[in-house]
């Protein structure tokens, strides 16, 4: 089985094999030694690092831990004191810091708690805070003789930050006493590059790191290494940009590796995975199975003599199991800087472990630290984390030391598969384009339509083709002809369309109508490639946007079908006088006009007509003149799956045709998506041509804004800005149109956004 084939394999299928591969865990020595390590750590609790102490007190299981993590993620970036005060007010007002006072046995924790409690008390006086916060702060400070509150909290954040980071640069690292006593894998702090300028800066920092570590290794006679993040070197690190990766990323990796060899510096490559759930999950959903898989992989690695492995773990059972597996083998452990020191000291004594332990040591400035800091807090502050429970006397040491194979039964409850996340209907299926095989399949399938031409025409009874005008449709991607579209003479429309409504469709019954719509959804899902091709060529969509739009269309069909069945099944009996029975039921209105836009020519069109059809109405749909072929394909698919042609009619044409349709005498409702002026024109037509009120369901555009202040992580803001404003060329009613940026970060954010935009490709 290939890696891509096994990506979404069910963990229930893998579990028997994993249990078989890890049968060595049945040796009682492993769990017994793990329990000894845990007890030794608890007996020597005072030797733990400041960070371990802090995490054991403030985890994710209380409001204070969450508030602390929110602060750590944002407050160091805020340049002005007023905003800092507001952030402190928001994050600490709900914190019950008093519960932590003198509860922890670490001076560091208690000192920090006092500072946080002080802030908590301030923000619990909202009247004085709002009337004159600066004066009130000064009065508190003058009484306590301490720093201003915001500075105290920021100082606490800096202390916490320093526990995670070895130094700001290699000058700091070289000043650390006893650095030669351990082996380090240095990591230059920073997230994935958002533009080429960032990628170049990261590349230079890795180059410098390799040179500096080479000097340290030479002077100290050590084997320190450098960890390199692939996504930091390539702003377009995704499979669909494979050619760019080969051109820009691979040469950089080769150059850094060759530099590492020349300087005798070990290079570790960290690959950031991008995952999406499809027919199953690409990750294990249970922690015990994840741990089991880790040990199964460790066993296989030990079977290959040419591999020198490093095992990163902060789990006593994993340590004990690796020690058992690795007898007479060469390998090393790895822990995070500032964490796990006590665990490894105790393990070394109990296991008589002579294998080296390297330390993953981040280096960088505070502005680069924050995402890393939050990631570590989230990983190790969670209730399920071994670190979080290691020193907790209420957690049974024997249970904590037991192997993952014994904990599986307690985690047997499965989470719903992606296809089953909705309890009453199937979720729409996606295509994982992070795999080259799937990309190649899409390219192969859509290539079948390159030499085909669709002749799109209107579909309605008594159609008169006299005076119709045909024109060619050219691909927005390459200018090639992809079909023709015929617009009928609008003068003939009124006579042809003002016919009786489709009585048979209304009488069919909700369950039968729902069955037909669900069959349409299955049809679109099983063979989406024709729609993908025309979404790309007629509407100008990217592959991912085309897939997403089809998924939305499929979901509309299933959602409305399910909703209507539920409504039909629960007729409401209303309260009334004795002897009188009043029941509320639902029925079709009659004839609906649906007018859809070009920017979502499949999803919105199907959303409109599926809602109208499932309720038993006759529908006449006019797609945008710019996406007439797609409208023709969609309506033809509905007809093929059982929707009668007199229940669903298609009119192709420009805005003039929509004007004609909204003036028809036999309509009972209009669903429109488009511009506000057009919606108002339709509204006027309905008012002028009908005595009764005709419902108009109109979705029009607006001006969407985003406000970014200095507490925001610029990389994350950049992702959201570019995705919202420029994905699908910004042609969405929800697209970002106005961006408001705080002065202090204006230049930095703007440069990052501009650089990220340069990574986009048109065509």
CSV table of C-alpha atoms in Angstrom, one decimal, residues 37-331:
chain,number,residue,atom,x,y,z
A,37,UNK,CA,10.5,7.3,37.1
A,38,UNK,CA,7.2,9.0,37.9
A,39,UNK,CA,7.6,8.4,41.6
A,40,UNK,CA,11.2,9.6,41.5
A,41,UNK,CA,10.1,12.8,39.8
A,42,UNK,CA,7.4,13.3,42.5
A,43,UNK,CA,9.9,12.7,45.3
A,44,UNK,CA,12.3,15.3,43.7
A,45,UNK,CA,9.6,17.7,42.7
A,46,UNK,CA,11.6,20.8,43.9
A,47,UNK,CA,14.2,20.1,41.2
A,48,UNK,CA,11.8,20.7,38.3
A,49,UNK,CA,12.3,23.7,36.0
A,50,UNK,CA,10.4,26.9,36.4
A,51,UNK,CA,8.4,26.1,33.3
A,52,UNK,CA,7.4,22.7,34.5
A,53,UNK,CA,6.2,24.3,37.8
A,54,UNK,CA,4.2,26.9,36.0
A,55,UNK,CA,2.5,24.4,33.6
A,56,UNK,CA,1.5,22.1,36.4
A,57,UNK,CA,-0.3,25.1,38.1
A,58,UNK,CA,-1.8,26.8,35.1
A,59,UNK,CA,-3.1,24.2,32.6
A,60,UNK,CA,-5.9,24.4,30.1
A,61,UNK,CA,-8.4,23.1,32.6
A,62,UNK,CA,-9.1,26.4,34.3
A,63,UNK,CA,-10.0,29.9,33.2
A,64,UNK,CA,-6.6,31.3,34.5
A,65,UNK,CA,-4.6,29.0,32.2
A,66,UNK,CA,-6.6,30.0,29.2
A,67,UNK,CA,-6.3,33.7,30.1
A,68,UNK,CA,-2.6,33.3,30.6
A,69,UNK,CA,-2.1,31.7,27.2
A,70,UNK,CA,-4.2,34.5,25.5
A,71,UNK,CA,-1.9,37.0,27.2
A,72,UNK,CA,1.3,35.2,26.2
A,73,UNK,CA,0.1,35.1,22.6
A,74,UNK,CA,-0.6,38.8,22.2
A,75,UNK,CA,0.5,41.2,24.9
A,76,UNK,CA,4.2,41.3,24.1
A,77,UNK,CA,3.4,42.7,20.6
A,78,UNK,CA,1.3,45.6,21.9
A,79,UNK,CA,3.2,48.9,21.7
A,80,UNK,CA,0.8,51.2,23.6
A,81,UNK,CA,0.0,51.1,27.2
A,82,UNK,CA,-3.8,51.8,26.8
A,83,UNK,CA,-4.3,48.8,24.6
A,84,UNK,CA,-2.2,46.7,27.0
A,85,UNK,CA,-4.5,47.7,29.9
A,86,UNK,CA,-7.6,46.8,27.9
A,87,UNK,CA,-6.1,43.4,27.0
A,88,UNK,CA,-5.2,42.7,30.7
A,89,UNK,CA,-8.7,43.8,31.7
A,90,UNK,CA,-10.4,41.4,29.2
A,91,UNK,CA,-8.2,38.4,29.8
A,92,UNK,CA,-7.8,38.6,33.6
A,93,UNK,CA,-11.1,39.8,34.9
A,94,UNK,CA,-12.6,36.3,34.9
A,95,UNK,CA,-9.5,34.6,36.4
A,96,UNK,CA,-9.8,33.2,39.9
A,97,UNK,CA,-6.2,33.9,40.7
A,98,UNK,CA,-6.9,33.7,44.5
A,99,UNK,CA,-7.4,30.0,44.2
A,100,UNK,CA,-3.7,29.5,43.1
A,101,UNK,CA,-2.2,31.7,45.9
A,102,UNK,CA,0.2,29.7,48.1
A,103,UNK,CA,-1.2,26.5,46.6
A,104,UNK,CA,1.8,25.8,44.5
A,105,UNK,CA,5.2,24.9,46.1
A,106,UNK,CA,7.2,27.0,43.7
A,107,UNK,CA,8.2,30.5,44.4
A,108,UNK,CA,8.1,31.3,40.7
A,109,UNK,CA,4.4,30.2,40.5
A,110,UNK,CA,3.4,32.1,43.6
A,111,UNK,CA,5.2,35.2,42.6
A,112,UNK,CA,3.5,35.2,39.2
A,113,UNK,CA,0.1,34.5,40.8
A,114,UNK,CA,0.4,37.6,43.1
A,115,UNK,CA,1.0,39.7,40.0
A,116,UNK,CA,-1.9,38.2,38.2
A,117,UNK,CA,-4.1,38.5,41.2
A,118,UNK,CA,-3.3,42.2,41.5
A,119,UNK,CA,-4.3,42.7,37.9
A,120,UNK,CA,-7.4,40.7,38.5
A,121,UNK,CA,-8.5,42.9,41.4
A,122,UNK,CA,-8.0,46.0,39.3
A,123,UNK,CA,-10.2,44.9,36.5
A,124,UNK,CA,-12.9,43.8,39.0
A,125,UNK,CA,-13.6,47.5,39.7
A,126,UNK,CA,-15.1,48.5,36.3
A,127,UNK,CA,-16.5,51.8,37.5
A,128,UNK,CA,-13.2,53.2,38.7
A,129,UNK,CA,-11.4,51.5,35.8
A,130,UNK,CA,-13.6,53.2,33.2
A,131,UNK,CA,-13.7,56.6,34.9
A,132,UNK,CA,-10.0,57.1,35.3
A,133,UNK,CA,-7.9,53.9,34.8
A,134,UNK,CA,-4.5,55.6,34.9
A,135,UNK,CA,-5.2,57.4,38.1
A,136,UNK,CA,-6.6,54.3,39.7
A,137,UNK,CA,-3.5,52.3,38.6
A,138,UNK,CA,-1.2,54.9,40.0
A,139,UNK,CA,-3.0,54.8,43.4
A,140,UNK,CA,-2.7,51.0,43.5
A,141,UNK,CA,1.0,51.1,42.6
A,142,UNK,CA,1.8,53.8,45.1
A,143,UNK,CA,0.2,51.7,47.8
A,144,UNK,CA,2.0,48.5,46.8
A,145,UNK,CA,5.3,50.0,45.8
A,146,UNK,CA,5.4,47.6,42.8
A,147,UNK,CA,5.7,48.2,39.0
A,148,UNK,CA,2.7,49.5,37.2
A,149,UNK,CA,0.4,46.6,36.6
A,150,UNK,CA,0.8,46.4,32.9
A,151,UNK,CA,4.6,46.3,33.3
A,152,UNK,CA,4.3,43.6,36.0
A,153,UNK,CA,2.2,41.4,33.8
A,154,UNK,CA,4.5,41.9,30.8
A,155,UNK,CA,7.5,41.1,33.0
A,156,UNK,CA,5.8,37.9,34.0
A,157,UNK,CA,5.3,37.1,30.3
A,158,UNK,CA,8.9,37.8,29.6
A,159,UNK,CA,10.0,35.5,32.4
A,160,UNK,CA,7.8,32.8,31.0
A,161,UNK,CA,9.1,33.4,27.5
A,162,UNK,CA,12.7,33.1,28.6
A,163,UNK,CA,12.0,29.7,30.0
A,164,UNK,CA,11.2,28.5,26.5
A,165,UNK,CA,14.0,30.2,24.5
A,166,UNK,CA,17.7,29.7,25.0
A,167,UNK,CA,18.7,33.1,23.7
A,168,UNK,CA,17.9,35.9,21.3
A,169,UNK,CA,21.0,35.0,19.2
A,170,UNK,CA,24.2,33.0,19.3
A,171,UNK,CA,25.9,35.7,21.3
A,172,UNK,CA,23.5,34.9,24.2
A,173,UNK,CA,24.0,31.2,23.6
A,174,UNK,CA,27.8,31.4,23.9
A,175,UNK,CA,27.4,33.2,27.3
A,176,UNK,CA,25.4,30.4,28.8
A,177,UNK,CA,27.5,28.5,31.4
A,178,UNK,CA,27.8,24.8,31.0
A,179,UNK,CA,26.7,24.7,27.4
A,180,UNK,CA,29.2,22.0,26.7
A,181,UNK,CA,27.5,19.6,29.1
A,182,UNK,CA,24.6,18.9,26.7
A,183,UNK,CA,23.9,18.3,23.0
A,184,UNK,CA,21.6,20.8,21.4
A,185,UNK,CA,19.5,21.0,18.2
A,186,UNK,CA,19.1,24.7,17.6
A,187,UNK,CA,15.9,26.0,16.0
A,188,UNK,CA,15.7,29.6,14.6
A,189,UNK,CA,12.3,30.8,15.8
A,190,UNK,CA,9.7,31.7,13.2
A,191,UNK,CA,6.6,30.4,11.5
A,192,UNK,CA,6.0,29.5,7.9
A,193,UNK,CA,7.2,32.2,5.4
A,194,UNK,CA,4.4,34.3,3.9
A,195,UNK,CA,6.5,35.9,1.2
A,196,UNK,CA,9.9,35.5,-0.5
A,197,UNK,CA,11.5,38.2,1.5
A,198,UNK,CA,10.7,36.3,4.7
A,199,UNK,CA,12.0,33.1,3.2
A,200,UNK,CA,15.3,34.7,2.3
A,201,UNK,CA,15.6,36.1,5.9
A,202,UNK,CA,15.0,32.6,7.3
A,203,UNK,CA,17.5,31.1,4.8
A,204,UNK,CA,20.2,33.5,6.0
A,205,UNK,CA,19.4,32.8,9.6
A,206,UNK,CA,19.8,29.1,9.0
A,207,UNK,CA,23.1,29.7,7.2
A,208,UNK,CA,24.3,31.8,10.1
A,209,UNK,CA,23.1,29.2,12.6
A,210,UNK,CA,25.0,26.4,10.9
A,211,UNK,CA,28.2,28.5,10.8
A,212,UNK,CA,27.8,29.5,14.5
A,213,UNK,CA,27.0,25.9,15.6
A,214,UNK,CA,30.0,24.7,13.7
A,215,UNK,CA,32.2,27.1,15.7
A,216,UNK,CA,30.6,25.9,19.0
A,217,UNK,CA,31.1,22.2,18.0
A,218,UNK,CA,34.8,22.9,17.1
A,219,UNK,CA,35.6,24.7,20.3
A,220,UNK,CA,33.5,22.6,22.7
A,221,UNK,CA,34.1,19.3,20.8
A,222,UNK,CA,30.3,18.6,20.7
A,223,UNK,CA,27.8,17.3,18.1
A,224,UNK,CA,25.2,20.1,18.2
A,225,UNK,CA,22.8,20.4,15.2
A,226,UNK,CA,20.4,22.8,13.6
A,227,UNK,CA,16.7,22.2,12.9
A,228,UNK,CA,15.3,23.6,9.6
A,229,UNK,CA,11.6,24.2,8.9
A,230,UNK,CA,10.8,23.6,5.3
A,231,UNK,CA,7.8,25.9,5.3
A,232,UNK,CA,10.1,28.8,6.5
A,233,UNK,CA,12.1,28.5,3.3
A,234,UNK,CA,9.3,28.3,0.9
A,235,UNK,CA,6.1,30.5,1.0
A,236,UNK,CA,4.3,28.2,-1.4
A,237,UNK,CA,4.9,24.9,0.3
A,238,UNK,CA,2.0,22.9,-1.1
A,239,UNK,CA,1.7,20.1,-3.5
A,240,UNK,CA,-0.2,22.0,-6.2
A,241,UNK,CA,2.9,24.3,-6.5
A,242,UNK,CA,5.3,21.4,-6.8
A,243,UNK,CA,7.2,22.9,-9.7
A,244,UNK,CA,7.9,26.1,-7.6
A,245,UNK,CA,9.1,23.9,-4.8
A,246,UNK,CA,11.6,22.1,-7.0
A,247,UNK,CA,12.8,25.4,-8.4
A,248,UNK,CA,13.0,27.4,-5.2
A,249,UNK,CA,13.1,25.1,-2.2
A,250,UNK,CA,15.2,22.1,-3.2
A,251,UNK,CA,18.3,24.1,-4.1
A,252,UNK,CA,18.1,25.8,-0.7
A,253,UNK,CA,17.8,22.5,1.2
A,254,UNK,CA,20.8,21.1,-0.7
A,255,UNK,CA,22.9,24.2,-0.1
A,256,UNK,CA,22.1,24.2,3.7
A,257,UNK,CA,22.8,20.4,3.9
A,258,UNK,CA,26.1,20.8,2.1
A,259,UNK,CA,27.1,23.7,4.4
A,260,UNK,CA,26.2,21.5,7.4
A,261,UNK,CA,28.4,18.7,6.1
A,262,UNK,CA,31.3,21.2,5.6
A,263,UNK,CA,30.9,22.5,9.1
A,264,UNK,CA,30.3,19.1,10.7
A,265,UNK,CA,26.8,20.2,11.9
A,266,UNK,CA,23.9,17.8,12.0
A,267,UNK,CA,20.9,19.0,10.1
A,268,UNK,CA,17.3,18.1,11.1
A,269,UNK,CA,14.5,18.9,8.7
A,270,UNK,CA,11.1,19.6,10.2
A,271,UNK,CA,8.2,19.3,7.7
A,272,UNK,CA,5.0,21.1,8.6
A,273,UNK,CA,2.1,18.9,7.5
A,274,UNK,CA,-1.2,20.4,6.1
A,275,UNK,CA,-4.1,18.0,6.6
A,276,UNK,CA,-7.8,18.0,5.8
A,277,UNK,CA,-10.4,15.4,6.7
A,278,UNK,CA,-12.1,13.6,3.9
A,279,UNK,CA,-13.6,10.1,3.9
A,280,UNK,CA,-11.5,9.5,7.1
A,281,UNK,CA,-9.0,11.3,9.2
A,282,UNK,CA,-5.3,11.5,8.2
A,283,UNK,CA,-4.3,11.4,11.8
A,284,UNK,CA,-5.1,9.1,14.7
A,285,UNK,CA,-8.1,10.4,16.7
A,286,UNK,CA,-7.1,8.7,20.0
A,287,UNK,CA,-4.0,9.6,22.0
A,288,UNK,CA,-3.4,6.0,23.0
A,289,UNK,CA,-3.3,4.8,19.4
A,290,UNK,CA,-1.0,7.7,18.5
A,291,UNK,CA,1.4,6.6,21.3
A,292,UNK,CA,1.1,3.0,20.1
A,293,UNK,CA,2.0,4.0,16.5
A,294,UNK,CA,5.0,6.0,17.8
A,295,UNK,CA,6.4,2.9,19.5
A,296,UNK,CA,5.6,0.7,16.5
A,297,UNK,CA,7.6,3.1,14.3
A,298,UNK,CA,10.4,3.1,16.9
A,299,UNK,CA,10.6,-0.7,16.7
A,300,UNK,CA,10.9,-0.6,12.9
A,301,UNK,CA,13.6,2.1,13.0
A,302,UNK,CA,15.7,0.0,15.4
A,303,UNK,CA,15.5,-2.8,12.9
A,304,UNK,CA,17.6,-0.8,10.4
A,305,UNK,CA,21.2,-0.5,11.4
A,306,UNK,CA,22.0,2.3,9.1
A,307,UNK,CA,19.7,4.7,10.8
A,308,UNK,CA,20.8,6.7,13.9
A,309,UNK,CA,17.5,7.7,15.5
A,310,UNK,CA,16.5,10.5,17.9
A,311,UNK,CA,13.4,10.0,20.0
A,312,UNK,CA,11.7,13.2,21.2
A,313,UNK,CA,9.4,12.5,24.2
A,314,UNK,CA,8.4,13.8,27.6
A,315,UNK,CA,6.6,10.6,28.5
A,316,UNK,CA,8.0,8.2,31.1
A,317,UNK,CA,6.4,5.1,29.6
A,318,UNK,CA,7.8,6.0,26.1
A,319,UNK,CA,11.2,6.6,27.7
A,320,UNK,CA,11.1,3.2,29.3
A,321,UNK,CA,9.8,1.4,26.2
A,322,UNK,CA,12.5,3.0,23.9
A,323,UNK,CA,15.2,2.0,26.5
A,324,UNK,CA,13.9,-1.6,26.4
A,325,UNK,CA,13.8,-1.7,22.6
A,326,UNK,CA,17.2,0.1,22.2
A,327,UNK,CA,19.4,-2.2,24.2
A,328,UNK,CA,22.8,-2.6,22.5
A,329,UNK,CA,21.7,0.1,19.9
A,330,UNK,CA,23.0,3.6,19.2
A,331,UNK,CA,20.4,6.3,19.5
